[in-house]
PDB file of C-alpha atoms in Angstrom:
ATOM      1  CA  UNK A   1     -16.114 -20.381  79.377  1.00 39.00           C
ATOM      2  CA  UNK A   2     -17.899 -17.396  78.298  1.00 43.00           C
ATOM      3  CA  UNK A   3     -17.612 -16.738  74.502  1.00 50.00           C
ATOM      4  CA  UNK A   4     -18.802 -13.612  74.544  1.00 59.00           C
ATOM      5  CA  UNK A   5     -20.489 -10.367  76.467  1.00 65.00           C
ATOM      6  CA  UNK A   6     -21.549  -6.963  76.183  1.00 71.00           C
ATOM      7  CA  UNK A   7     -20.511  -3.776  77.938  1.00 72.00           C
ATOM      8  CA  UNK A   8     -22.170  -0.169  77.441  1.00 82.00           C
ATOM      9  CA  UNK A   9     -19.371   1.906  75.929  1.00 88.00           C
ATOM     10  CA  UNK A  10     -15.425   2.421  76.115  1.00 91.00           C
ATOM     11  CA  UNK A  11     -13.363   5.214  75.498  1.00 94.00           C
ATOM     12  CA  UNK A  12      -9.755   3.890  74.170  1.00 95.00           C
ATOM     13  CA  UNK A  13      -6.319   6.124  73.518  1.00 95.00           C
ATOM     14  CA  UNK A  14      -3.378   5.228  71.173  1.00 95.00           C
ATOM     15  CA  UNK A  15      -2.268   3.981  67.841  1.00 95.00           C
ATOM     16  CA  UNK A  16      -5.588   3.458  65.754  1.00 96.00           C
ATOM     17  CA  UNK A  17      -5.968   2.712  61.869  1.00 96.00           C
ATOM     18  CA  UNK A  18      -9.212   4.190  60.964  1.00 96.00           C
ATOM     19  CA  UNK A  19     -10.117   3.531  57.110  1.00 94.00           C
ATOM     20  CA  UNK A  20     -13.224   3.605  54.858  1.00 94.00           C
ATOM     21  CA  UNK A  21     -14.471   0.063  53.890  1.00 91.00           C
ATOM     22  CA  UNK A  22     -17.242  -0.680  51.534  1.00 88.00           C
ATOM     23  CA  UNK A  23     -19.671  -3.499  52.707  1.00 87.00           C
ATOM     24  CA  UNK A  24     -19.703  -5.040  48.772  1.00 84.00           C
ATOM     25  CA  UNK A  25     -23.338  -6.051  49.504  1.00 86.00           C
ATOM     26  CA  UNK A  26     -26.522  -4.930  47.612  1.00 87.00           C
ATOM     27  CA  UNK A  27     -28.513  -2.499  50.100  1.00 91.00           C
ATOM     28  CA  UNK A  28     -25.105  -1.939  52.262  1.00 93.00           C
ATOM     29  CA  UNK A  29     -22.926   1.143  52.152  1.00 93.00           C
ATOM     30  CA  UNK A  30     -19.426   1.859  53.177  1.00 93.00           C
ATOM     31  CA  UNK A  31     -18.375   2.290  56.707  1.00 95.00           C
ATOM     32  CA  UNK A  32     -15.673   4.709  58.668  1.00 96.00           C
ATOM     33  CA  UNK A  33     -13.831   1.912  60.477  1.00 96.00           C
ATOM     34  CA  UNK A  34     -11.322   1.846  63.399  1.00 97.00           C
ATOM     35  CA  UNK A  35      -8.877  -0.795  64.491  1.00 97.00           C
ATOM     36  CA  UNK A  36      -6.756  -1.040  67.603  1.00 97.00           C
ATOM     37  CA  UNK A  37      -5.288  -3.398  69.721  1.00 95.00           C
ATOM     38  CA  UNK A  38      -3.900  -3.619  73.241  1.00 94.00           C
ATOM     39  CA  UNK A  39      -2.729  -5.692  76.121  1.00 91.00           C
ATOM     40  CA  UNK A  40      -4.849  -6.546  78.690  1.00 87.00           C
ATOM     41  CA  UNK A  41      -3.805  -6.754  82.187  1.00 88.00           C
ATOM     42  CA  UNK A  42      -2.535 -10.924  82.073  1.00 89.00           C
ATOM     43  CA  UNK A  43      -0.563  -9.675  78.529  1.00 90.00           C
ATOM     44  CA  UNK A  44      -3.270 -10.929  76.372  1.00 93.00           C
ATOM     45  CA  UNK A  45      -3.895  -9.273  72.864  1.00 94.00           C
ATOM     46  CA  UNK A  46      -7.021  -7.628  72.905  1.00 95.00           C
ATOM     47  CA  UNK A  47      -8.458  -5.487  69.293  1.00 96.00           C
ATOM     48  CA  UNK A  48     -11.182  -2.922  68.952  1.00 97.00           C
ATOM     49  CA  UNK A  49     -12.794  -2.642  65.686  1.00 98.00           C
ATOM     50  CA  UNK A  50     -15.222  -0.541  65.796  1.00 98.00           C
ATOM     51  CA  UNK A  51     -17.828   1.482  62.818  1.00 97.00           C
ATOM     52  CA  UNK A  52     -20.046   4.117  61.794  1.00 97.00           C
ATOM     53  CA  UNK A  53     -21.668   6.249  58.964  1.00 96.00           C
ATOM     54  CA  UNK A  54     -18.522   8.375  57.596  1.00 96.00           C
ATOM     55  CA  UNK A  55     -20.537  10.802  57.612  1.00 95.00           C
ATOM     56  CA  UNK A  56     -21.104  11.397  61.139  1.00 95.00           C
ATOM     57  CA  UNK A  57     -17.042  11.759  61.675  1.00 94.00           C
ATOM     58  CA  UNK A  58     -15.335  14.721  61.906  1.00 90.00           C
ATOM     59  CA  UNK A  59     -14.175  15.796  57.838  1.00 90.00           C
ATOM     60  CA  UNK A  60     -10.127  16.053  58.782  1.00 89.00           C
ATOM     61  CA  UNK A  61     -10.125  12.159  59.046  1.00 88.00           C
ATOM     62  CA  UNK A  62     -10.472  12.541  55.504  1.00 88.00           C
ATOM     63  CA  UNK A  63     -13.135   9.124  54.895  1.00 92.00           C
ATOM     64  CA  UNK A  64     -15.773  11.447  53.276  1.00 91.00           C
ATOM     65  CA  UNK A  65     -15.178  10.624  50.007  1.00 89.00           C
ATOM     66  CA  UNK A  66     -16.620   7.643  48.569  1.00 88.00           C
ATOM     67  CA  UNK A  67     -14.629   4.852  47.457  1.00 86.00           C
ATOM     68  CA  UNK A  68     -14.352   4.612  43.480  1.00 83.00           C
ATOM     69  CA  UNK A  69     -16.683   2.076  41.844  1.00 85.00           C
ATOM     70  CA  UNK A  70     -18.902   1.726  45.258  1.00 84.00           C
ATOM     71  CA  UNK A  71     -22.143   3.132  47.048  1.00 83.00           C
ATOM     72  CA  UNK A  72     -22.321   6.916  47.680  1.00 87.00           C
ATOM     73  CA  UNK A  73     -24.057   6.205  51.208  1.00 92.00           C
ATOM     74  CA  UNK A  74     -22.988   5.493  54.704  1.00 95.00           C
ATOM     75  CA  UNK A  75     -24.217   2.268  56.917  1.00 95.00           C
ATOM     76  CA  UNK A  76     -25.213   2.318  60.070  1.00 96.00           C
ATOM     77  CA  UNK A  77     -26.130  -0.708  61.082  1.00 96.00           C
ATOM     78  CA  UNK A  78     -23.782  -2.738  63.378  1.00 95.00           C
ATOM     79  CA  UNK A  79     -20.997  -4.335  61.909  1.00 95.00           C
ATOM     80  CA  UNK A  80     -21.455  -7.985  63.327  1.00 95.00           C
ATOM     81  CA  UNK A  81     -24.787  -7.805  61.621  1.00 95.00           C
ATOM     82  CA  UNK A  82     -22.929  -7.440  58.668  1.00 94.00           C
ATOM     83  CA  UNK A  83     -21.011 -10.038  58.855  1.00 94.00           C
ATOM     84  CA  UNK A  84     -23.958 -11.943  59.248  1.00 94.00           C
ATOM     85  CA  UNK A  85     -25.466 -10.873  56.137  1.00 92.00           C
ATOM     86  CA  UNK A  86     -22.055 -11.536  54.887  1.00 88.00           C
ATOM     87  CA  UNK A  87     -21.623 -15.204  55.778  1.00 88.00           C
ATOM     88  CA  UNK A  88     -24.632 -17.753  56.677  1.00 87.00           C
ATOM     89  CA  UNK A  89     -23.527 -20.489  59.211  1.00 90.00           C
ATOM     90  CA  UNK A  90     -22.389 -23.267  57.640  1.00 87.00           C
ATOM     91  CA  UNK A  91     -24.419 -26.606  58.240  1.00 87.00           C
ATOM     92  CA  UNK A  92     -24.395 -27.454  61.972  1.00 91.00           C
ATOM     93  CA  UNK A  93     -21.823 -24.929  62.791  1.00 92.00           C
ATOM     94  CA  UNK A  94     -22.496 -24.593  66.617  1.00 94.00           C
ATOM     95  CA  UNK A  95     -23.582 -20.576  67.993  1.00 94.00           C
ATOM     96  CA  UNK A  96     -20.381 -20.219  69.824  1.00 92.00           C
ATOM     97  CA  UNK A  97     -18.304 -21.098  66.572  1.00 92.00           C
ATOM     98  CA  UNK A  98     -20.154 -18.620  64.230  1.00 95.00           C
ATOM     99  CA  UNK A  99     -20.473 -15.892  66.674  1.00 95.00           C
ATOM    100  CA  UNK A 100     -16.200 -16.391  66.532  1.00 94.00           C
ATOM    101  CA  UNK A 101     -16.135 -16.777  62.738  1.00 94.00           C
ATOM    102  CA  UNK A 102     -18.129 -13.690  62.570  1.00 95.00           C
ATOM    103  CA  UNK A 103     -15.907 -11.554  64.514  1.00 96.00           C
ATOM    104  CA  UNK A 104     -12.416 -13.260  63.001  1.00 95.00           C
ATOM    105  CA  UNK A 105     -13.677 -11.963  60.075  1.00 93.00           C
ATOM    106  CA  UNK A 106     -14.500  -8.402  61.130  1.00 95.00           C
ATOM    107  CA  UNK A 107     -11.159  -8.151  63.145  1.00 96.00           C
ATOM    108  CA  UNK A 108      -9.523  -9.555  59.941  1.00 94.00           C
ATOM    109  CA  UNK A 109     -10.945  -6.242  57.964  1.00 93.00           C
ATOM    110  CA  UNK A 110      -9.221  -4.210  60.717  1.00 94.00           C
ATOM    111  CA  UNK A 111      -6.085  -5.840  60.658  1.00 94.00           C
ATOM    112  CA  UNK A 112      -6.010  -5.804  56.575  1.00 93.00           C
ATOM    113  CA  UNK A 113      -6.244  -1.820  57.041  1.00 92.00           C
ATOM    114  CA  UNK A 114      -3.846  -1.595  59.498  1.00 93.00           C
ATOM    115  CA  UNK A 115      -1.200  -4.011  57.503  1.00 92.00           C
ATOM    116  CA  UNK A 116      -2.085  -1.932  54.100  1.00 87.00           C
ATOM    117  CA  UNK A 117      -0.125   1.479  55.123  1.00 77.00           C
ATOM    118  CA  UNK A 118      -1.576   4.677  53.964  1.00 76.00           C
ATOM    119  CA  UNK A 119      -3.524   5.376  51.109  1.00 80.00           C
ATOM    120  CA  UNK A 120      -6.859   7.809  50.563  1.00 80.00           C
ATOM    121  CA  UNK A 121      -9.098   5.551  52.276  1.00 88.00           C
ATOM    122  CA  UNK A 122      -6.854   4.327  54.809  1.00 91.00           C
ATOM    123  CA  UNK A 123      -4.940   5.995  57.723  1.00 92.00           C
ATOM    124  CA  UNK A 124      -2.620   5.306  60.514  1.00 93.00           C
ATOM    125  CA  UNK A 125      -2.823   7.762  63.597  1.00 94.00           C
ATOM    126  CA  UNK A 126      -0.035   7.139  65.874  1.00 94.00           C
ATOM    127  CA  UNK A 127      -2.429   8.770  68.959  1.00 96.00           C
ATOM    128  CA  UNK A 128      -5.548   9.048  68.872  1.00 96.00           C
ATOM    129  CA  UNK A 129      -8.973   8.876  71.280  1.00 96.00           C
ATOM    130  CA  UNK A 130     -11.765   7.443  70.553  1.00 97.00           C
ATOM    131  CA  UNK A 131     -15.703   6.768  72.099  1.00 96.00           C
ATOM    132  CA  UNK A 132     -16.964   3.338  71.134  1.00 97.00           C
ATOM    133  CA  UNK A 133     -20.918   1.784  72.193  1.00 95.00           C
ATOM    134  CA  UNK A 134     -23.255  -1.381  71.912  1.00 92.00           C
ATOM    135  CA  UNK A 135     -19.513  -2.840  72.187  1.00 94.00           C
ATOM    136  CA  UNK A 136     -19.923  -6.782  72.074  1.00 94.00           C
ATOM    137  CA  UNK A 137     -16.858  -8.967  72.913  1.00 95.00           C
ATOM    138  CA  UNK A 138     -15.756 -12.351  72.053  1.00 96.00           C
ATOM    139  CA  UNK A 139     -13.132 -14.564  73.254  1.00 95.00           C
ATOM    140  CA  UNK A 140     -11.608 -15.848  70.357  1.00 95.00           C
ATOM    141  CA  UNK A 141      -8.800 -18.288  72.120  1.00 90.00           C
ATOM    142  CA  UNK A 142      -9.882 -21.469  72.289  1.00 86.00           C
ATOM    143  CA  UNK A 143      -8.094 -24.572  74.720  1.00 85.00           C
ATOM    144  CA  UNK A 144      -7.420 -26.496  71.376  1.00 84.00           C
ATOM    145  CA  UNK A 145      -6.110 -23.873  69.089  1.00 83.00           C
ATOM    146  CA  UNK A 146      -4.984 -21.540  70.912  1.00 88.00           C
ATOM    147  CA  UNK A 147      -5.125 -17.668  70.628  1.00 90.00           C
ATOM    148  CA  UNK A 148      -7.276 -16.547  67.714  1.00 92.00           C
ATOM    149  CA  UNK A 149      -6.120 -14.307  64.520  1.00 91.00           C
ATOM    150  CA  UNK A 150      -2.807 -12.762  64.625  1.00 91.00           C
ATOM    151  CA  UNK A 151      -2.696 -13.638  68.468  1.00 91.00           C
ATOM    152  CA  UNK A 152      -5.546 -12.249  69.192  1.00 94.00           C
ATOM    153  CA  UNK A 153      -7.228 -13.531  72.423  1.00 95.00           C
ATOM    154  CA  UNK A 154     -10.822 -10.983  72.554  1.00 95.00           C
ATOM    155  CA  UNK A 155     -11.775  -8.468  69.855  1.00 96.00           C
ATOM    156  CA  UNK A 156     -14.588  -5.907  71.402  1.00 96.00           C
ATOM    157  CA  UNK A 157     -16.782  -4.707  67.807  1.00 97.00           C
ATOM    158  CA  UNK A 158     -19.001  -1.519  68.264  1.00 97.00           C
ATOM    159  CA  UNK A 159     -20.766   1.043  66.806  1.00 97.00           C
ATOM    160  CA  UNK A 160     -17.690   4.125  66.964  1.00 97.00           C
ATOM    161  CA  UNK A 161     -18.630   7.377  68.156  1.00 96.00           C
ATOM    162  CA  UNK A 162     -15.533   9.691  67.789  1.00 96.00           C
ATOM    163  CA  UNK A 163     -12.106   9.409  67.065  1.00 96.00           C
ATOM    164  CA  UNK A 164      -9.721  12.680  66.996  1.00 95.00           C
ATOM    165  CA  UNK A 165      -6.168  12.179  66.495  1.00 93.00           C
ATOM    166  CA  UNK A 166      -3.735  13.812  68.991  1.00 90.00           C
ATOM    167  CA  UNK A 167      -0.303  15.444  68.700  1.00 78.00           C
ATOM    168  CA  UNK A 168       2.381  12.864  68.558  1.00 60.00           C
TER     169      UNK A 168
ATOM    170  CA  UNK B   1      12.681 -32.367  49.736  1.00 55.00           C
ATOM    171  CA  UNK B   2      10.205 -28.795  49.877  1.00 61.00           C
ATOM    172  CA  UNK B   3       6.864 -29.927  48.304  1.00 64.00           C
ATOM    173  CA  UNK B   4       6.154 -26.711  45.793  1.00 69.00           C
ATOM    174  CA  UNK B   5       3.149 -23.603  47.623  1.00 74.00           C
ATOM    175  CA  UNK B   6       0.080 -23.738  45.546  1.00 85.00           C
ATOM    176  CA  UNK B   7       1.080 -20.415  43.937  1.00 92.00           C
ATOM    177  CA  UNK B   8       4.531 -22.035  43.298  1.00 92.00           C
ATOM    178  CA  UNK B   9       2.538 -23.450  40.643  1.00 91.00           C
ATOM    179  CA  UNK B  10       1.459 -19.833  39.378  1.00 94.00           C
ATOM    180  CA  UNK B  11       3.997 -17.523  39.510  1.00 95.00           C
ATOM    181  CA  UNK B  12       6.951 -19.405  40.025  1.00 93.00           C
ATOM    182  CA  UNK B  13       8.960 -19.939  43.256  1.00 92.00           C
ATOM    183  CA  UNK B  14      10.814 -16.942  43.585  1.00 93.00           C
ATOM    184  CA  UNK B  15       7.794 -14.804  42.621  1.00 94.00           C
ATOM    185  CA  UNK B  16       6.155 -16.715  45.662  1.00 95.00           C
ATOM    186  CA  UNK B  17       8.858 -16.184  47.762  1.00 94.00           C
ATOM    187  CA  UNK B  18       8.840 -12.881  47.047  1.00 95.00           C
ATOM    188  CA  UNK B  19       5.449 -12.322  47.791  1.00 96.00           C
ATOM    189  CA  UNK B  20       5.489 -14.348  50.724  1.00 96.00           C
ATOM    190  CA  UNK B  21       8.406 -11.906  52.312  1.00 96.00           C
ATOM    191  CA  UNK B  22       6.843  -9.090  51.170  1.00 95.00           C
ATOM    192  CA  UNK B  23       3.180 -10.010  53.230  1.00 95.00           C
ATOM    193  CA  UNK B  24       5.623 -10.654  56.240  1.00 96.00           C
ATOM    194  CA  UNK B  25       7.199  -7.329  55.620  1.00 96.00           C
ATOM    195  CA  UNK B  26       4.201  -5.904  55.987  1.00 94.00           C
ATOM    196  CA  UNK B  27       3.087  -7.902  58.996  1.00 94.00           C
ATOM    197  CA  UNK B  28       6.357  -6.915  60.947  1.00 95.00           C
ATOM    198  CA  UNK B  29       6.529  -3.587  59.614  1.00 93.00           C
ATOM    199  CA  UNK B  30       2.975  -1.999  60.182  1.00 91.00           C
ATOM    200  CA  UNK B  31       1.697  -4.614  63.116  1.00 90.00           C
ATOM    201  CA  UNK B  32       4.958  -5.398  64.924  1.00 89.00           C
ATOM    202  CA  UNK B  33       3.880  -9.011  64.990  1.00 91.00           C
ATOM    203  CA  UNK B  34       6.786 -11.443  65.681  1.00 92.00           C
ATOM    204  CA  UNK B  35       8.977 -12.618  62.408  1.00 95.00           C
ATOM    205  CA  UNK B  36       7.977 -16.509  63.309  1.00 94.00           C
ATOM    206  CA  UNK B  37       4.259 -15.617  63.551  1.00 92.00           C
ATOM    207  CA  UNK B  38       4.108 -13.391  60.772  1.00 95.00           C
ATOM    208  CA  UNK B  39       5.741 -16.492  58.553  1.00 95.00           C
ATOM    209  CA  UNK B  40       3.359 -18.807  59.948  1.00 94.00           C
ATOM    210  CA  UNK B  41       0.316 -16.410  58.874  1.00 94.00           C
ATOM    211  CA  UNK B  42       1.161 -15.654  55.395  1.00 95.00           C
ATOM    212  CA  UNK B  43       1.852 -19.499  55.226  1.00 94.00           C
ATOM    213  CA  UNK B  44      -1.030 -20.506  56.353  1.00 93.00           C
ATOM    214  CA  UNK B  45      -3.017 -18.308  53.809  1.00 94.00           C
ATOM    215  CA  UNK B  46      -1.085 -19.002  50.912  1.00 95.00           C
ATOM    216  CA  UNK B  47      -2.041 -23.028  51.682  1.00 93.00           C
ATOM    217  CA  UNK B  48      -5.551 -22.342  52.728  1.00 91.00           C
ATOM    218  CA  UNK B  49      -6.041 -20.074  49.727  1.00 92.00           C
ATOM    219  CA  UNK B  50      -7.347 -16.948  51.641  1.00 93.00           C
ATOM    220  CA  UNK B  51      -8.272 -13.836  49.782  1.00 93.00           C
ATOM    221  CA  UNK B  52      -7.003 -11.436  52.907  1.00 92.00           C
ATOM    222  CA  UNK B  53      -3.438 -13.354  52.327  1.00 94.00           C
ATOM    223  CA  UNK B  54      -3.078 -13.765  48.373  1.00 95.00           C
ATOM    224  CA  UNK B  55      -5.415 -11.131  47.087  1.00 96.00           C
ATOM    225  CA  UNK B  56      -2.940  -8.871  44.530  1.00 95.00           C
ATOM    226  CA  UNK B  57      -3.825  -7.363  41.335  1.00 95.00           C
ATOM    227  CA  UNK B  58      -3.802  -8.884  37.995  1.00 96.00           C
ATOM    228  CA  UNK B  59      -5.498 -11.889  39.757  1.00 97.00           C
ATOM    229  CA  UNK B  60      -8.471 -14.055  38.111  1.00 97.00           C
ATOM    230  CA  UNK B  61     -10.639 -15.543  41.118  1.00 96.00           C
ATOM    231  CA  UNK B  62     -13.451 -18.725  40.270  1.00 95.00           C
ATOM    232  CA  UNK B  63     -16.330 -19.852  42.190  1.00 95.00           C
ATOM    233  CA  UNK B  64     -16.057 -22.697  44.307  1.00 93.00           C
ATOM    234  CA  UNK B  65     -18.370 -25.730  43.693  1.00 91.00           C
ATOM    235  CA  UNK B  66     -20.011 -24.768  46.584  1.00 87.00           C
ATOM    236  CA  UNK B  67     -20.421 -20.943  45.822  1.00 88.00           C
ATOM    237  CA  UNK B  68     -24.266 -20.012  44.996  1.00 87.00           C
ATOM    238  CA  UNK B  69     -25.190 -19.801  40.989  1.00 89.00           C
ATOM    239  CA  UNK B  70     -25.930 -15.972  40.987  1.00 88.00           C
ATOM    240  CA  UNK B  71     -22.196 -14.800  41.616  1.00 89.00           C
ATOM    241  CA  UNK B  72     -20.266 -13.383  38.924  1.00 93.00           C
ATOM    242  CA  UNK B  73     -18.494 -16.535  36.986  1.00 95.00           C
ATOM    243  CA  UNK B  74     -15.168 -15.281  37.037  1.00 96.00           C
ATOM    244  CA  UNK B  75     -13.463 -11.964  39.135  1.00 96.00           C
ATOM    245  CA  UNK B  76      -9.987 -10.192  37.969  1.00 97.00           C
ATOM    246  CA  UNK B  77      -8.491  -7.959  40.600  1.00 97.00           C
ATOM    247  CA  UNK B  78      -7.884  -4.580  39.255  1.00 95.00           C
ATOM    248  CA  UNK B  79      -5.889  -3.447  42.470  1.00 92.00           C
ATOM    249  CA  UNK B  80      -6.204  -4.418  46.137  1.00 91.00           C
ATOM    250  CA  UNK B  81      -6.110  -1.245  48.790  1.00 86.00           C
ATOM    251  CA  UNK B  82      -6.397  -2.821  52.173  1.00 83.00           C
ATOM    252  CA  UNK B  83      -9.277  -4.462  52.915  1.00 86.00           C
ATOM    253  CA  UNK B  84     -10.637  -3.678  49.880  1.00 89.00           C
ATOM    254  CA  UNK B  85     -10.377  -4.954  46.151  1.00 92.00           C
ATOM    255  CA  UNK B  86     -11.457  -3.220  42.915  1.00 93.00           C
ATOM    256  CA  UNK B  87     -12.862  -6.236  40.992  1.00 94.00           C
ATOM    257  CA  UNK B  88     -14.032  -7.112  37.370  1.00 96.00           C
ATOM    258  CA  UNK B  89     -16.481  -9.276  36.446  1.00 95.00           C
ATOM    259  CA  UNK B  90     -16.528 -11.162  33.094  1.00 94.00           C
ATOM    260  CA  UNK B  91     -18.786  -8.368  31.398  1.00 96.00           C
ATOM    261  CA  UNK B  92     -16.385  -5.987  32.729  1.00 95.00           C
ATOM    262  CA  UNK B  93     -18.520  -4.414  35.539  1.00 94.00           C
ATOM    263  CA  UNK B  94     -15.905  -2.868  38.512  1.00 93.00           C
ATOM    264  CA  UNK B  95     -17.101  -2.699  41.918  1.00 90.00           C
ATOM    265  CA  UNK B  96     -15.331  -2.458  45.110  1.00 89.00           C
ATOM    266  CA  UNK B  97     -15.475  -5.265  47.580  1.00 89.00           C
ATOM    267  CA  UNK B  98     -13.697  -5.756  50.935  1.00 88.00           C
ATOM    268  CA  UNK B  99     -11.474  -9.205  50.706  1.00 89.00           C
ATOM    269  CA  UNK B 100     -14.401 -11.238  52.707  1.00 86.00           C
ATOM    270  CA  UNK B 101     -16.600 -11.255  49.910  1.00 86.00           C
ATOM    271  CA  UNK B 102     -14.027 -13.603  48.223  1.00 90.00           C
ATOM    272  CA  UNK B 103     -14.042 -15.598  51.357  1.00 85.00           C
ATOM    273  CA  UNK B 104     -15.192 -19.472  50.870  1.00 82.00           C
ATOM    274  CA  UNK B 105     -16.506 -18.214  47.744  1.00 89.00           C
ATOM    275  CA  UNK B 106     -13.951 -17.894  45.207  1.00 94.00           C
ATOM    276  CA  UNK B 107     -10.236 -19.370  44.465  1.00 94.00           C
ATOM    277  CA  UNK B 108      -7.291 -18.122  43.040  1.00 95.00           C
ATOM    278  CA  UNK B 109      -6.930 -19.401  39.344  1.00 95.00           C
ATOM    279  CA  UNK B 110      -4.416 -17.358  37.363  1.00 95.00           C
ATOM    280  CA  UNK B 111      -2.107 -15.100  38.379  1.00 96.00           C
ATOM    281  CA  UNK B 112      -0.798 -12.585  35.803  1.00 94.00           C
ATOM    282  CA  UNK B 113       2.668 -11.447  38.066  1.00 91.00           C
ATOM    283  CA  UNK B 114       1.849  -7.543  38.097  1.00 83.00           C
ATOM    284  CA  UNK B 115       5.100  -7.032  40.294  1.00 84.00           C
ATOM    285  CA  UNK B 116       8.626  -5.953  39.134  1.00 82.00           C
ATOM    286  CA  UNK B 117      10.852  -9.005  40.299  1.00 78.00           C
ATOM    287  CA  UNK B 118      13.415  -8.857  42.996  1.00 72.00           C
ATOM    288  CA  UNK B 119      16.768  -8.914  41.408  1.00 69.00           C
ATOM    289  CA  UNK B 120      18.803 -12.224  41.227  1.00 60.00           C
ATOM    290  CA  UNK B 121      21.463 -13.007  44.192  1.00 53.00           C
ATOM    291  CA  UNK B 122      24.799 -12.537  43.143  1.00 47.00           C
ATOM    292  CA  UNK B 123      26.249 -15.570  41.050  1.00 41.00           C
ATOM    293  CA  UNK B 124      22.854 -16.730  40.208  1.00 39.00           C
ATOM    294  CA  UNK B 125      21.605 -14.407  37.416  1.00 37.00           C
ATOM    295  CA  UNK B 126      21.184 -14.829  33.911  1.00 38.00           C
TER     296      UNK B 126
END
């Protein structure tokens, strides 16, 4: 079974959370990120979480501010290296198991903005489009346990280009 | 017999029942996930002791054994937005965090009930 893979860049349309999230790591900044989720063609669950510098978004998404009691700066770096920086593997953890943990806990930051409902740092856009690169994907079911986080069977994590939210 | 939730222990039962209906609430609500699921999440979390499940202000989180010596000794949660928490160390230093800094690190040790509580069913008040 392939774990995971990498495709060039998606464009996605519908309900996205986008929010500002501080990395809470010395030499990291905060990040614009997006979460979104759909069903792929055999029903599965499928989320996009996807980041950038807030500062290279468009203003009226209103993540330009930083968040109190955290760096002034934007990161750019990708997010799964992060969440490497974030969490070491832990003693013989195999590649496959740590690439998943990684991205369980990136999609987990998504899906704790999306559950959250609106605040300064944090909103819900009921359509939206948005432009996502370097997108790497991971299969997060597994034969013994099952889909992964919330029901999640993939979550694609990229670097986000644009997202402009559309007239209901 | 029901054995008691870990935060049973902290806040009482029917603050953790409270709690636990108001994370499902929240799951249904905002992320149309499925009632059963959304029980069997919060669940989980509560027993696992997972900062994205429990996290709530007015908190005090430890170090594990197994967290590294140069974390901050003890962290209160000033308020959670999120996936992010306003924290305070022990020399009262507030930064923001998202919730997996907690993760495998710390664990929930007190729990100051910051909440107004949900008013008694009929016939069993005070």
């Amino acid at each position: 079974m392939t774990l995971s893979a990498t495709c060039p860049r998606l464009t996605g349309t519908g309900r996205a959370t986008v929010a500002r999230i501080g990395c809470g790591l010395p030499g990291w900044g905060d990040y614009a990120l997006l979460y979104a989720t759909a069903l792929d063609a055999d029903g599965r669950l499928t989320a996009t979480v996807a980041a950038t510098d807030p500062a290279l978004l468009a203003p009226d998404l209103g993540l330009h501010q930083p968040l109190p009691h955290a760096p002034t700066h934007g990161e750019r770096r990708p997010l799964l290296q992060y969440a490497a920086a974030a969490s070491a593997p832990q003693g013989s953890e195999p590649a496959a198991a740590y690439q998943r943990r990684l991205a369980t806990q990136v999609l987990r930051t998504g899906h704790a903005a999306r559950v959250a409902g609106a605040f300064a740092y944090c909103h819900d856009l009921p359509a939206a489009v948005w432009d996502v690169e370097d997108v790497q994907e991971t299969v997060l079911s597994t034969e013994k346990h099952g889909a992964g986080y919330a029901g999640h069977h993939l979550v694609r994590i990229g670097r986000l280009l644009s997202v402009t939210a559309k007239a209901g | 017999m029901l054995l008691p939730l870990p935060i049973d222990l902290l806040i009482g039962a029917e603050r953790a029942g409270q709690f636990i209906n108001a994370r499902v609430r929240a799951l249904t609500e905002r992320d149309w996930i499925p009632e059963s699921l959304a029980y069997e999440m919060v669940c989980t979390g509560v027993l696992d002791g997972d900062p994205w499940t429990l996290v709530d202000a007015g908190q005090r989180w430890l170090p594990r054994d197994s967290a590294p010596d140069e974390v901050p000794a003890e962290l209160y949660v000033v308020h959670r937005r999120g996936a992010q928490v306003l924290l305070e160390d022990e020399y009262g230093q507030r930064a923001t965090y998202p919730l997996a800094a907690l993760y495998d690190t710390y664990y929930l040790h007190t729990w100051h009930w910051s909440h107004e509580d949900a008013p008694a069913a009929s016939g069993e008040g005070p």
